[in-house]
Structure formats: C-alpha cells, structure tokens
Amino acid sequence: MQAGDLLSERTEVVIRFNEADPLGIVWHGNYIRYFEDGREAFGKKYGIGYLDIFGAGLTTPVVHVSCDFKKSVKYGDTIIVETRFINSPAAKLIFEYTIYNRDNMEVVAKGKSIQVFLDKDTAALQLINPPYYSSWKKKWGQP
Amino acid sequence: MQAGDLLSERTEVVIRFNEADPLGIVWHGNYIRYFEDGREAFGKKYGIGYLDIFGAGLTTPVVHVSCDFKKSVKYGDTIIVETRFINSPAAKLIFEYTIYNRDNMEVVAKGKSIQVFLDKDTAALQLINPPYYSSWKKKWGQP
Amino acid sequence: MQAGDLLSERTEVVIRFNEADPLGIVWHGNYIRYFEDGREAFGKKYGIGYLDIFGAGLTTPVVHVSCDFKKSVKYGDTIIVETRFINSPAAKLIFEYTIYNRDNMEVVAKGKSIQVFLDKDTAALQLINPPYYSSWKKKWGQP
Amino acid sequence: MQAGDLLSERTEVVIRFNEADPLGIVWHGNYIRYFEDGREAFGKKYGIGYLDIFGAGLTTPVVHVSCDFKKSVKYGDTIIVETRFINSPAAKLIFEYTIYNRDNMEVVAKGKSIQVFLDKDTAALQLINPPYYSSWKKKWGQP
C-alpha cells in the first residue's frame, strides 16, 4: 500500500423477491441493507469488520446515512455494491457507496454513511481515534 | 378468573407499504411479525411480555412456528391478530393465532408458536416450569 | 388554512423486538420504515397518501433519503414521528422528519426524503406539477 | 434423471448483522427468508423459479409454512439451506428444508412450505396440475 491509496471493495447482491414492493421494484429502505452488505465485504477484505472492531472493545453505531436513488432495480436483478473508505482526521468511519446494476453497469444508487466509535462497555464516545483505528489506518496508508 | 378460562387478546395491525410484495399482497414471511405483535399485546395484557420474562431471569426462544394462509391481505388493509394461550403441562409457552381482515372479519391466516424457557445467563433449557411461569399460570387460573 | 401554513403530523410507533439488533438498539435501517410510517400518517391527514396519489394516475418513488441518528432507541420504547411538508416550486414531494422518544421527548433522529412524480402507466417523470398535486397544494395553502 | 429421483439443491447464506436480534441470534422470522432463498436456488437449478412460473401465466402463493428451530445461529455464521422437492399428486408445490450451520454441519432448523397455483390474471386456483407443471414433473422424472 502507498500512503493515500484508495481503499475500496465490490460485492454482489442478488435481489430477493421479498425485497421488492408492490411496484415490483426494490423498496428504497432496503438499500440501507445493501450498504451494510458493502461495509461487511469491505471489512472482510481490510480486517475492519464489525467483529474485528468489537474485538478491540468498540462499537461503531451509524450516525448518518444518505442515499440518492437513480434507477430502480427489480426482483431477479444482481447489483454490485462498491464501498469506498473516505479518509478523515475525525474519529469517524466514513464510507461512500455506489451501487450498479450488474447487467449494464448503470449506477442505480449512491450513498454515504458515517459511524462513530463507542467504548463497547461504557458506550462513551471516542473523540480521538482509538488505538485500534490508528493502527488500522497506518497499516493501510491512510494518513 | 376461573380455572381453565381461555386467555386471549386481540390487537390491530395496519399493513405497511413495505410489507407487500410485487404481487401487491403481504409477503407471507411478514405474518411471523404479526404473530409477534399478537404475543406482545397478549404479554402486555397478562403481564407475560418479553421484558417481564427477561426480568425473571429467562428468555423464551421460539422453537416452532407454523402458519396457514387463507386469504391475502394488501397494503392499506388493517388486520386483527387474535392470540390465544394454549395451556399445557410442558414447560412451554404455546400460542395459537387467528388473523382477521378487519373490513369483513374474514379469517386470513391461522398459526401457532411454541417457545421454551432458557436461563438467560447460562442458556440452560428449563425442563420443568420455572417458578415465574408457575406463579403466572396459577394467577390466571391455568392448571 | 392560511397560505404558507406549515403542514405536519405526528404519529406513534412502538418499537418491535425484531427491529432491534444485537446491540439491543433499533437497527439504523429501520428508521427508513418509521419515516414511511410518518409519511403515511401525514398522507392520511391531508389526503395525499400513496393510494390517493396512485388514484390520480401517479406513483412517487423516493429519490433521496437521509437520516441523522442522535440517540438510540430500544425494544419497548415508543417513538413519535413528526413529518413536515416542505414546500418547493419543483415537482417534488419533500418531507422532513423529527423522531422523538415519547418518554422524554428527546430527539432521537432527524431526516429528509424527496419523491418525484411518475406517470403510473408510462413511468414518465413529471417535470412540472401534475394537476393533482397543484390542486392539493392550492387546497392546503402551499403557494 | 430416473423416475422418482430426489430433486434437491443446497445454497449458502451469510447471516447479516441486521438479521440478528437483541439476544445476538437470528430472529426466528428470518428463517422464512432463508427458505425462500433455498426455493430460489432450487428454482434456478431446475428451471422452476418464480419468473419461470410467472412466464407460464401462473403465480404460486405460499399457503402453508412451518419451521422447527433446533439451534441458534448468529451474526457472522454461514448457513447451508437444503431444499428438497416433495412429489405429490396434488396440484401443489411442496418443499422441505433443512438448514445447517456450515461450520459443524449441525442441523439448525427444519421446515416445510406448500404453494398452490393461481392463474396470474384471474387469480383462479388451479385444482389440477397446470400444463407447465405437468411438463416440468415429467422432465424431471416425478410421476
């Protein structure tokens, strides 16, 4: 890794019948699940999954999420969730997402999430980077 | 209460847009939520809600659930979930459910659930009625 | 109604057991459902529910949603979802949401959604206000 | 295929964070989704998926579902859903399911679903096997 390299991962999700609404398209709230699927895949690749973080004595509740919906997807489609780590000096975990329809690689949605670090026992908000996160950032060249 | 009285409760649930599937009807898996809504209402009325049970040092995982679907319901409908306590000598919590469409009181589904008691700390299965449950049964005339 | 009056509605939602996650708090994605519950209550009060809109030959897919999470809520809590109509010259349906914990009226989340109008048969995007929406705005004093 | 061969398929599902409940284990209602994932994988292998059936002018609503829960699974586990076609003279689609924890191949749940055939336009119940289904059964040696 070079300092400043962009960290990202892509994962595929097949749309379930029960994720589509009466209009035959995926109900918009389900995209928040797909973002979580993306974060999960990212976490697995870079060793910063929910259980890694929990093992370091922390939880990372989501404090912000947003999504812009560009195209609809329907039952049977396969989407690709691209998750990008956004480096920041704050003690926050920031990701941006782009979701593509695998068939034509059209962008179907874009989004963002922000998580903070809490001590898993006291729930105290960590205002500066916890050691686990500082090490992780160093390892992956994120100044 | 007389010994052997039937304990039951009715609660209303309004069908959400996001609970209906591409056929415009409620996705069948959501009925399991409505059963839980029914159990919840029952628990509130008779003092045997999840938090009451947890307060007595127990959890009650569901070990069986079944549902027969008679009529479809759609977004905008209101259903009535009737939850009936089924008395049994076993250390189990058994409920039967009948779901009605409030508009015409037609039966839309019937179901059943069985829960067991676990110690909340050790997860040990309780083979005989825990004291909390024995007292509750006595209080409500369930021999 | 006076021109420019703020249109808003409040509705209560009881947090279901199955909406909470392994941390014991409501999984963040479920707030998107609560926003929909809020919109639904608003639509019922002001005659602009999903079925009213559909009856006018239109659908209103969500094109943007965002949420800021301030406090956690847990199973058994009751929340109040306040939904406010945000007037705009664009052919869009814009709502802002504030979610309160009913116990202490603390703000637990704030959010926003934007919907566009499509012809329900052709799926054509309506770039100017459809007659149904213009009438509705006039009726409720939204210039 | 030989007449009477057992038709079955196995598919893997990774447990999502948002599928686990405050006890840290998968909320029981989610197993109904896993059954649907199993049916989906079966349908893909044998050409009897939802969209195949819909293309033949039919829908197949679920009229019965049941599940026995043997072991809990938690966030991060991977399960294997085994879906078996149960042949029957009735105009019904019957499946049985066994869900295993991939780590130790312990059985975590067993279940069953029954679907009927409706004409997709008239919603008329098909009392005898629709031609599509008869052909499918013949092709796969199910007398």
XYZ file of C-alpha atoms in Angstrom:
572
model
C 0.000 0.000 0.000
C 1.061 3.544 -0.735
C 0.028 6.374 1.560
C -3.265 7.757 0.367
C -4.256 4.735 -1.704
C -7.976 4.486 -2.142
C -9.387 1.542 -0.235
C -12.465 0.015 -1.794
C -14.257 -3.271 -2.346
C -17.029 -4.533 -4.587
C -19.552 -7.176 -3.665
C -22.544 -8.679 -5.435
C -26.050 -8.925 -4.008
C -28.898 -10.811 -5.668
C -32.251 -9.067 -5.191
C -34.710 -11.195 -3.241
C -38.394 -11.459 -4.103
C -39.271 -10.197 -0.642
C -37.176 -7.059 -1.115
C -39.379 -5.756 -3.925
C -42.513 -3.729 -3.243
C -45.968 -3.605 -4.858
C -44.496 -1.585 -7.731
C -42.229 -4.557 -8.488
C -39.089 -2.627 -7.603
C -36.835 -2.812 -4.592
C -38.295 -0.885 -1.686
C -35.951 2.056 -1.114
C -35.290 1.258 2.546
C -33.585 -1.977 1.541
C -30.646 -0.068 0.074
C -29.526 0.590 3.633
C -29.079 -3.180 3.907
C -27.056 -3.239 0.710
C -24.781 -0.527 2.112
C -24.299 -2.734 5.168
C -23.509 -5.660 2.873
C -20.936 -3.445 1.192
C -19.376 -2.392 4.510
C -19.274 -6.025 5.528
C -17.392 -7.028 2.378
C -15.032 -4.084 2.844
C -14.476 -5.067 6.476
C -13.650 -8.620 5.497
C -11.098 -7.527 2.899
C -9.352 -4.968 5.121
C -9.769 -6.515 8.560
C -12.140 -3.871 9.871
C -15.352 -5.826 10.116
C -17.877 -5.403 12.887
C -16.435 -8.315 14.848
C -12.852 -7.033 14.455
C -13.947 -3.703 15.876
C -15.940 -5.349 18.652
C -12.878 -7.451 19.490
C -10.992 -4.190 20.008
C -13.540 -3.147 22.624
C -15.516 -0.812 20.403
C -18.832 -0.499 18.671
C -19.455 1.777 15.715
C -23.055 2.963 15.539
C -24.133 4.675 12.355
C -24.805 8.379 12.988
C -25.615 9.398 9.425
C -26.787 7.684 6.297
C -27.965 9.095 2.996
C -28.904 7.653 -0.353
C -29.713 9.051 -3.783
C -31.736 6.707 -5.940
C -31.011 6.951 -9.677
C -32.603 3.875 -11.259
C -34.886 1.187 -9.938
C -33.859 -2.438 -9.584
C -36.205 -5.355 -9.512
C -36.501 -8.890 -8.231
C -34.006 -11.117 -10.013
C -31.509 -8.347 -10.749
C -27.997 -8.583 -9.378
C -26.398 -5.429 -8.049
C -22.772 -4.593 -7.354
C -22.135 -2.567 -4.219
C -18.893 -0.585 -4.335
C -17.776 0.636 -0.907
C -15.055 3.266 -0.596
C -13.272 4.321 2.593
C -13.209 8.110 2.950
C -10.224 9.201 4.985
C -10.806 11.972 7.525
C -8.944 13.387 10.524
C -12.039 12.891 12.701
C -12.554 9.791 14.850
C -15.159 8.571 12.400
C -15.582 5.770 9.940
C -16.853 7.232 6.683
C -17.871 5.238 3.630
C -19.276 6.155 0.254
C -21.192 3.706 -1.845
C -22.048 3.315 -5.490
C -24.496 0.616 -6.471
C -24.510 -0.676 -10.050
C -26.895 -2.942 -11.901
C -24.579 -5.795 -12.921
C -26.361 -6.245 -16.262
C -25.440 -2.888 -17.728
C -23.246 -1.354 -15.014
C -25.595 1.611 -14.793
C -25.429 3.446 -11.476
C -28.618 2.728 -9.562
C -27.800 4.491 -6.292
C -25.141 6.469 -4.464
C -24.838 6.870 -0.748
C -22.786 7.653 2.302
C -22.581 6.540 5.904
C -20.783 7.892 8.959
C -20.049 5.861 12.082
C -18.549 6.912 15.397
C -16.594 4.833 17.892
C -18.048 3.996 21.292
C -16.440 2.054 24.094
C -18.389 -1.194 23.996
C -18.779 -1.366 27.789
C -19.339 2.252 28.776
C -20.811 3.489 25.483
C -18.514 6.519 25.838
C -17.983 8.354 22.576
C -14.334 8.279 21.449
C -13.396 11.813 20.477
C -9.936 10.903 19.243
C -9.004 7.890 17.172
C -8.941 4.763 19.330
C -5.555 2.943 19.112
C -7.124 0.115 17.103
C -8.271 2.537 14.433
C -4.984 4.492 14.359
C -3.091 1.243 13.779
C -5.517 0.175 11.114
C -5.176 3.488 9.283
C -1.386 3.335 9.463
C -1.337 -0.213 8.163
C -3.395 0.760 5.144
C -1.596 4.012 4.395
C -4.364 6.398 5.436
C -2.653 9.451 6.951
C -60.507 -15.619 36.645
C -61.938 -19.101 36.795
C -59.672 -22.110 36.450
C -59.406 -23.013 32.819
C -60.568 -19.663 31.461
C -59.335 -19.029 27.984
C -56.759 -16.233 27.913
C -56.703 -14.265 24.710
C -56.136 -10.797 23.305
C -56.830 -9.017 20.047
C -54.670 -6.313 18.523
C -54.820 -4.348 15.290
C -52.002 -4.009 12.788
C -52.083 -1.674 9.789
C -50.345 -3.179 6.759
C -47.339 -1.126 5.680
C -46.485 -0.436 2.034
C -43.108 -2.096 2.545
C -44.718 -5.317 3.797
C -46.387 -6.033 0.445
C -44.585 -7.857 -2.336
C -44.529 -7.455 -6.134
C -47.912 -9.209 -6.314
C -49.314 -6.372 -4.203
C -50.084 -8.656 -1.268
C -48.347 -9.060 2.057
C -45.262 -11.227 1.718
C -46.024 -14.410 3.661
C -42.957 -14.161 5.903
C -44.335 -10.973 7.450
C -47.094 -12.899 9.206
C -44.450 -14.124 11.630
C -44.076 -10.468 12.663
C -47.825 -10.150 13.131
C -47.780 -13.210 15.395
C -45.081 -11.494 17.420
C -47.226 -8.351 17.554
C -50.043 -10.550 18.841
C -47.836 -12.156 21.503
C -46.668 -8.720 22.526
C -50.227 -7.457 23.011
C -51.081 -10.627 24.923
C -47.996 -10.198 27.107
C -48.923 -6.627 27.900
C -52.457 -7.559 28.934
C -51.454 -10.535 31.095
C -48.053 -9.431 32.384
C -46.048 -12.014 30.457
C -44.274 -9.841 27.938
C -40.734 -10.416 26.813
C -39.357 -7.916 29.317
C -41.388 -9.449 32.188
C -39.917 -12.833 31.356
C -36.424 -11.400 30.969
C -36.828 -9.708 34.348
C -37.465 -13.155 35.829
C -34.080 -14.323 34.515
C -35.399 -16.156 31.480
C -35.535 -15.955 27.721
C -38.112 -17.752 25.608
C -36.801 -18.606 22.150
C -39.326 -19.787 19.596
C -38.772 -23.480 18.760
C -41.698 -23.942 16.405
C -43.838 -21.740 14.248
C -46.410 -22.584 11.611
C -48.889 -20.627 9.547
C -51.722 -21.480 7.179
C -52.576 -18.699 4.768
C -56.260 -18.499 3.822
C -56.722 -15.109 2.132
C -54.317 -12.452 1.012
C -54.146 -9.011 2.568
C -52.786 -5.947 0.877
C -51.220 -2.593 1.619
C -53.729 -0.356 3.396
C -55.707 -3.206 4.958
C -55.981 -3.451 8.720
C -55.753 -6.867 10.306
C -56.794 -8.091 13.721
C -54.435 -10.571 15.357
C -56.112 -12.785 17.939
C -53.632 -14.537 20.235
C -54.771 -17.413 22.444
C -52.769 -19.034 25.244
C -52.809 -22.822 24.948
C -52.366 -24.431 28.345
C -50.074 -27.459 28.519
C -48.328 -29.424 31.265
C -44.983 -28.975 29.482
C -42.583 -26.148 30.349
C -43.530 -24.407 27.147
C -45.300 -21.268 26.101
C -47.803 -22.164 23.378
C -49.911 -19.699 21.444
C -52.405 -20.039 18.638
C -53.251 -17.151 16.345
C -56.116 -16.218 14.097
C -55.691 -13.226 11.856
C -58.782 -11.463 10.500
C -59.213 -8.768 7.894
C -60.881 -6.002 9.899
C -63.068 -4.965 6.967
C -65.078 -8.168 6.742
C -63.729 -10.241 9.638
C -62.742 -12.990 7.226
C -60.008 -15.264 8.530
C -56.843 -14.552 6.567
C -54.426 -16.814 8.448
C -54.116 -19.219 11.328
C -50.951 -20.140 13.116
C -49.169 -21.499 16.141
C -45.931 -20.896 18.009
C -44.096 -22.792 20.729
C -41.441 -21.275 22.983
C -39.218 -22.868 25.592
C -37.658 -21.303 28.679
C -33.913 -20.809 28.930
C -31.928 -19.408 31.825
C -30.902 -16.011 30.476
C -27.321 -16.321 31.761
C -26.483 -19.984 31.182
C -28.904 -20.633 28.306
C -29.845 -23.876 30.101
C -33.163 -25.316 28.945
C -35.745 -25.369 31.753
C -37.337 -28.824 31.712
C -39.861 -28.051 34.419
C -41.882 -24.887 34.776
C -39.713 -22.086 36.173
C -41.230 -20.550 39.349
C -42.098 -17.371 37.465
C -44.184 -19.302 34.984
C -45.869 -21.486 37.640
C -46.937 -18.381 39.532
C -48.181 -16.755 36.370
C -50.246 -19.812 35.451
C -51.724 -20.002 38.949
C -52.601 -16.320 38.915
C -54.502 -16.718 35.671
C -56.236 -19.990 36.528
C -54.288 -22.227 34.171
C -53.919 -25.582 35.952
C -55.719 27.124 6.170
C -53.676 30.256 5.595
C -51.223 30.432 2.718
C -47.881 29.191 3.894
C -49.189 27.323 6.927
C -46.889 24.537 7.968
C -48.433 21.144 7.319
C -47.312 18.464 9.714
C -48.483 15.376 11.533
C -47.280 13.268 14.445
C -47.713 9.533 14.773
C -46.593 6.994 17.349
C -44.685 3.804 16.598
C -43.978 1.098 19.172
C -40.557 -0.489 18.659
C -40.811 -4.191 17.865
C -38.454 -6.797 19.300
C -37.454 -7.801 15.782
C -36.424 -4.228 14.930
C -33.615 -4.195 17.475
C -30.161 -5.535 16.671
C -27.561 -7.494 18.653
C -26.614 -4.289 20.481
C -30.190 -4.152 21.791
C -30.937 -0.949 19.903
C -33.007 -0.352 16.802
C -31.051 -1.210 13.681
C -30.484 2.102 11.875
C -32.046 0.943 8.602
C -35.417 0.604 10.319
C -35.711 4.383 10.668
C -36.478 4.479 6.952
C -39.615 2.473 7.812
C -40.514 4.954 10.532
C -40.202 7.793 8.030
C -42.607 5.874 5.792
C -44.953 5.447 8.755
C -44.742 9.198 9.251
C -45.479 9.929 5.578
C -48.384 7.533 5.759
C -49.897 9.324 8.745
C -49.335 12.672 7.031
C -50.951 11.362 3.845
C -53.995 10.177 5.772
C -54.465 13.523 7.486
C -54.050 15.631 4.358
C -55.435 13.329 1.670
C -52.113 12.714 -0.048
C -51.470 9.094 0.804
C -49.922 6.619 -1.557
C -53.320 5.341 -2.682
C -54.657 8.879 -3.250
C -51.667 9.595 -5.472
C -51.991 6.265 -7.253
C -55.676 7.008 -7.822
C -54.588 10.186 -9.613
C -52.524 8.099 -12.016
C -49.175 8.718 -10.393
C -46.507 6.994 -8.383
C -43.980 8.818 -6.221
C -40.725 6.921 -5.921
C -38.268 8.132 -3.307
C -35.181 9.634 -4.978
C -33.378 10.769 -1.842
C -33.407 9.869 1.805
C -31.121 10.874 4.634
C -31.076 10.383 8.365
C -29.010 11.701 11.255
C -29.098 9.494 14.324
C -28.858 11.355 17.644
C -29.867 8.851 20.320
C -30.551 5.146 20.274
C -33.956 3.644 20.929
C -34.590 0.144 22.119
C -37.199 -2.588 22.096
C -40.227 -1.494 24.102
C -39.703 2.235 23.546
C -42.383 4.262 21.812
C -41.298 6.882 19.332
C -43.157 9.853 17.894
C -42.519 10.543 14.222
C -43.168 14.137 13.219
C -43.494 14.623 9.464
C -43.376 18.092 7.941
C -44.221 19.026 4.358
C -41.520 21.219 2.817
C -42.965 23.433 0.132
C -40.901 23.838 -3.047
C -41.513 25.120 -6.572
C -40.173 21.858 -8.002
C -42.455 18.953 -8.960
C -41.286 17.069 -5.906
C -42.730 15.876 -2.655
C -40.329 16.833 0.123
C -40.691 15.860 3.766
C -38.590 16.421 6.844
C -38.839 14.200 9.888
C -38.034 14.508 13.554
C -38.277 11.392 15.685
C -38.706 11.745 19.435
C -38.566 9.227 22.250
C -42.034 9.556 23.773
C -40.708 9.023 27.292
C -38.619 12.180 27.468
C -39.309 13.853 24.125
C -35.615 13.798 23.321
C -34.849 13.972 19.613
C -33.552 10.575 18.506
C -33.266 11.192 14.775
C -33.818 13.769 12.045
C -34.262 13.041 8.386
C -35.479 14.072 4.978
C -36.965 12.424 1.918
C -37.596 13.603 -1.634
C -40.039 11.951 -4.029
C -40.732 12.640 -7.691
C -43.918 12.065 -9.652
C -44.083 9.418 -12.372
C -46.978 8.577 -14.632
C -48.091 5.231 -13.220
C -48.524 3.644 -16.660
C -45.620 5.062 -18.655
C -43.263 5.746 -15.749
C -42.570 9.134 -17.360
C -41.082 11.658 -14.957
C -43.376 14.659 -14.417
C -41.208 17.756 -14.754
C -43.978 20.164 -13.824
C -46.518 19.729 -11.051
C -49.196 17.228 -12.096
C -52.732 18.733 -11.805
C -53.490 16.523 -8.815
C -50.562 17.947 -6.909
C -51.260 21.573 -7.934
C -54.823 21.225 -6.639
C -53.640 19.640 -3.455
C -51.132 22.441 -2.835
C -53.759 25.090 -3.508
C -56.228 23.432 -1.176
C -53.722 23.449 1.644
C -52.369 26.943 1.067
C -48.948 25.968 -0.254
C -48.050 28.572 -2.902
C -32.914 -38.440 -14.401
C -34.572 -41.616 -13.255
C -38.243 -41.624 -12.300
C -38.573 -40.857 -8.632
C -35.142 -39.304 -8.248
C -34.986 -36.912 -5.355
C -34.602 -33.332 -6.536
C -32.714 -31.083 -4.161
C -30.328 -28.162 -4.014
C -28.071 -26.587 -1.419
C -27.261 -22.917 -1.164
C -25.248 -20.847 1.267
C -26.477 -17.766 3.094
C -24.255 -15.492 5.197
C -26.075 -14.151 8.256
C -26.371 -10.353 8.184
C -25.899 -8.170 11.258
C -29.416 -6.811 10.807
C -30.914 -10.320 10.890
C -29.863 -10.919 14.497
C -31.992 -9.785 17.415
C -31.174 -8.309 20.840
C -30.230 -11.803 22.054
C -27.497 -11.834 19.394
C -29.125 -14.668 17.467
C -31.047 -14.681 14.233
C -34.632 -13.576 14.777
C -36.772 -16.638 14.064
C -38.916 -14.944 11.439
C -35.888 -14.550 9.190
C -35.765 -18.296 8.550
C -38.763 -17.817 6.276
C -36.450 -15.698 4.106
C -33.828 -18.425 4.115
C -36.447 -20.926 2.942
C -37.248 -18.539 0.110
C -33.528 -18.304 -0.685
C -33.495 -22.098 -0.801
C -36.522 -22.275 -3.112
C -34.897 -19.668 -5.310
C -31.692 -21.711 -5.648
C -33.749 -24.834 -6.330
C -35.776 -22.977 -8.955
C -32.645 -21.789 -10.696
C -31.174 -25.285 -10.851
C -34.339 -26.990 -12.079
C -35.940 -24.234 -14.155
C -38.893 -23.678 -11.819
C -38.085 -20.289 -10.394
C -40.672 -17.648 -9.668
C -40.084 -15.936 -13.007
C -40.302 -19.253 -14.932
C -43.662 -19.916 -13.296
C -44.831 -16.354 -13.907
C -43.809 -16.716 -17.557
C -46.154 -19.714 -17.757
C -49.034 -17.482 -16.648
C -49.105 -18.596 -13.038
C -48.314 -17.402 -9.560
C -47.655 -19.701 -6.617
C -48.635 -18.151 -3.304
C -47.474 -19.912 -0.163
C -50.448 -21.440 1.694
C -48.525 -23.124 4.484
C -45.161 -22.725 6.125
C -43.714 -24.305 9.237
C -40.352 -24.326 10.924
C -38.761 -26.180 13.820
C -35.800 -24.389 15.345
C -33.092 -26.684 16.712
C -30.047 -24.485 17.291
C -29.486 -20.779 17.154
C -27.269 -19.089 14.588
C -25.658 -15.736 14.991
C -24.320 -12.821 13.011
C -21.277 -13.903 11.013
C -22.309 -17.559 10.735
C -22.848 -19.094 7.328
C -25.768 -21.453 6.897
C -26.488 -24.038 4.217
C -30.116 -24.268 3.126
C -31.023 -27.647 1.643
C -34.287 -27.580 -0.325
C -35.984 -30.816 -1.324
C -38.900 -31.188 -3.731
C -41.646 -33.375 -2.264
C -43.610 -35.078 -5.010
C -47.390 -35.244 -4.566
C -50.388 -35.979 -6.763
C -51.989 -32.680 -5.739
C -51.611 -29.507 -7.786
C -49.239 -28.138 -5.188
C -45.587 -27.261 -4.933
C -44.225 -28.787 -1.735
C -40.723 -28.263 -0.367
C -38.937 -29.431 2.713
C -35.914 -27.622 4.092
C -33.009 -28.479 6.313
C -30.733 -25.668 7.423
C -27.209 -26.491 8.584
C -24.559 -24.387 10.256
C -21.716 -24.612 7.741
C -19.074 -24.696 10.474
C -20.087 -28.013 12.001
C -22.922 -29.159 9.750
C -25.261 -29.303 12.727
C -28.916 -29.038 11.823
C -30.191 -25.658 12.964
C -33.713 -25.800 11.558
C -36.137 -27.918 9.565
C -39.148 -26.681 7.713
C -41.775 -27.130 5.043
C -43.720 -24.965 2.624
C -46.727 -25.593 0.402
C -47.677 -23.435 -2.571
C -50.696 -23.561 -4.848
C -51.006 -22.455 -8.460
C -53.150 -19.459 -9.407
C -53.820 -18.084 -12.850
C -51.807 -14.867 -12.800
C -54.571 -12.818 -14.442
C -57.747 -14.209 -12.871
C -56.221 -15.458 -9.602
C -58.250 -18.652 -10.134
C -56.960 -21.596 -8.115
C -55.712 -24.430 -10.347
C -57.233 -27.639 -8.996
C -55.391 -29.912 -11.404
C -51.773 -29.611 -12.419
C -51.331 -26.783 -14.932
C -49.673 -27.996 -18.183
C -46.461 -26.163 -17.300
C -46.150 -28.065 -14.053
C -47.056 -31.451 -15.604
C -44.329 -30.982 -18.203
C -41.855 -29.939 -15.572
C -42.624 -33.002 -13.435
C -42.296 -35.307 -16.449
C -38.998 -33.774 -17.452
C -37.575 -34.373 -14.006
C -38.972 -37.884 -13.528
C -41.559 -37.009 -10.878
C -44.538 -39.318 -11.551
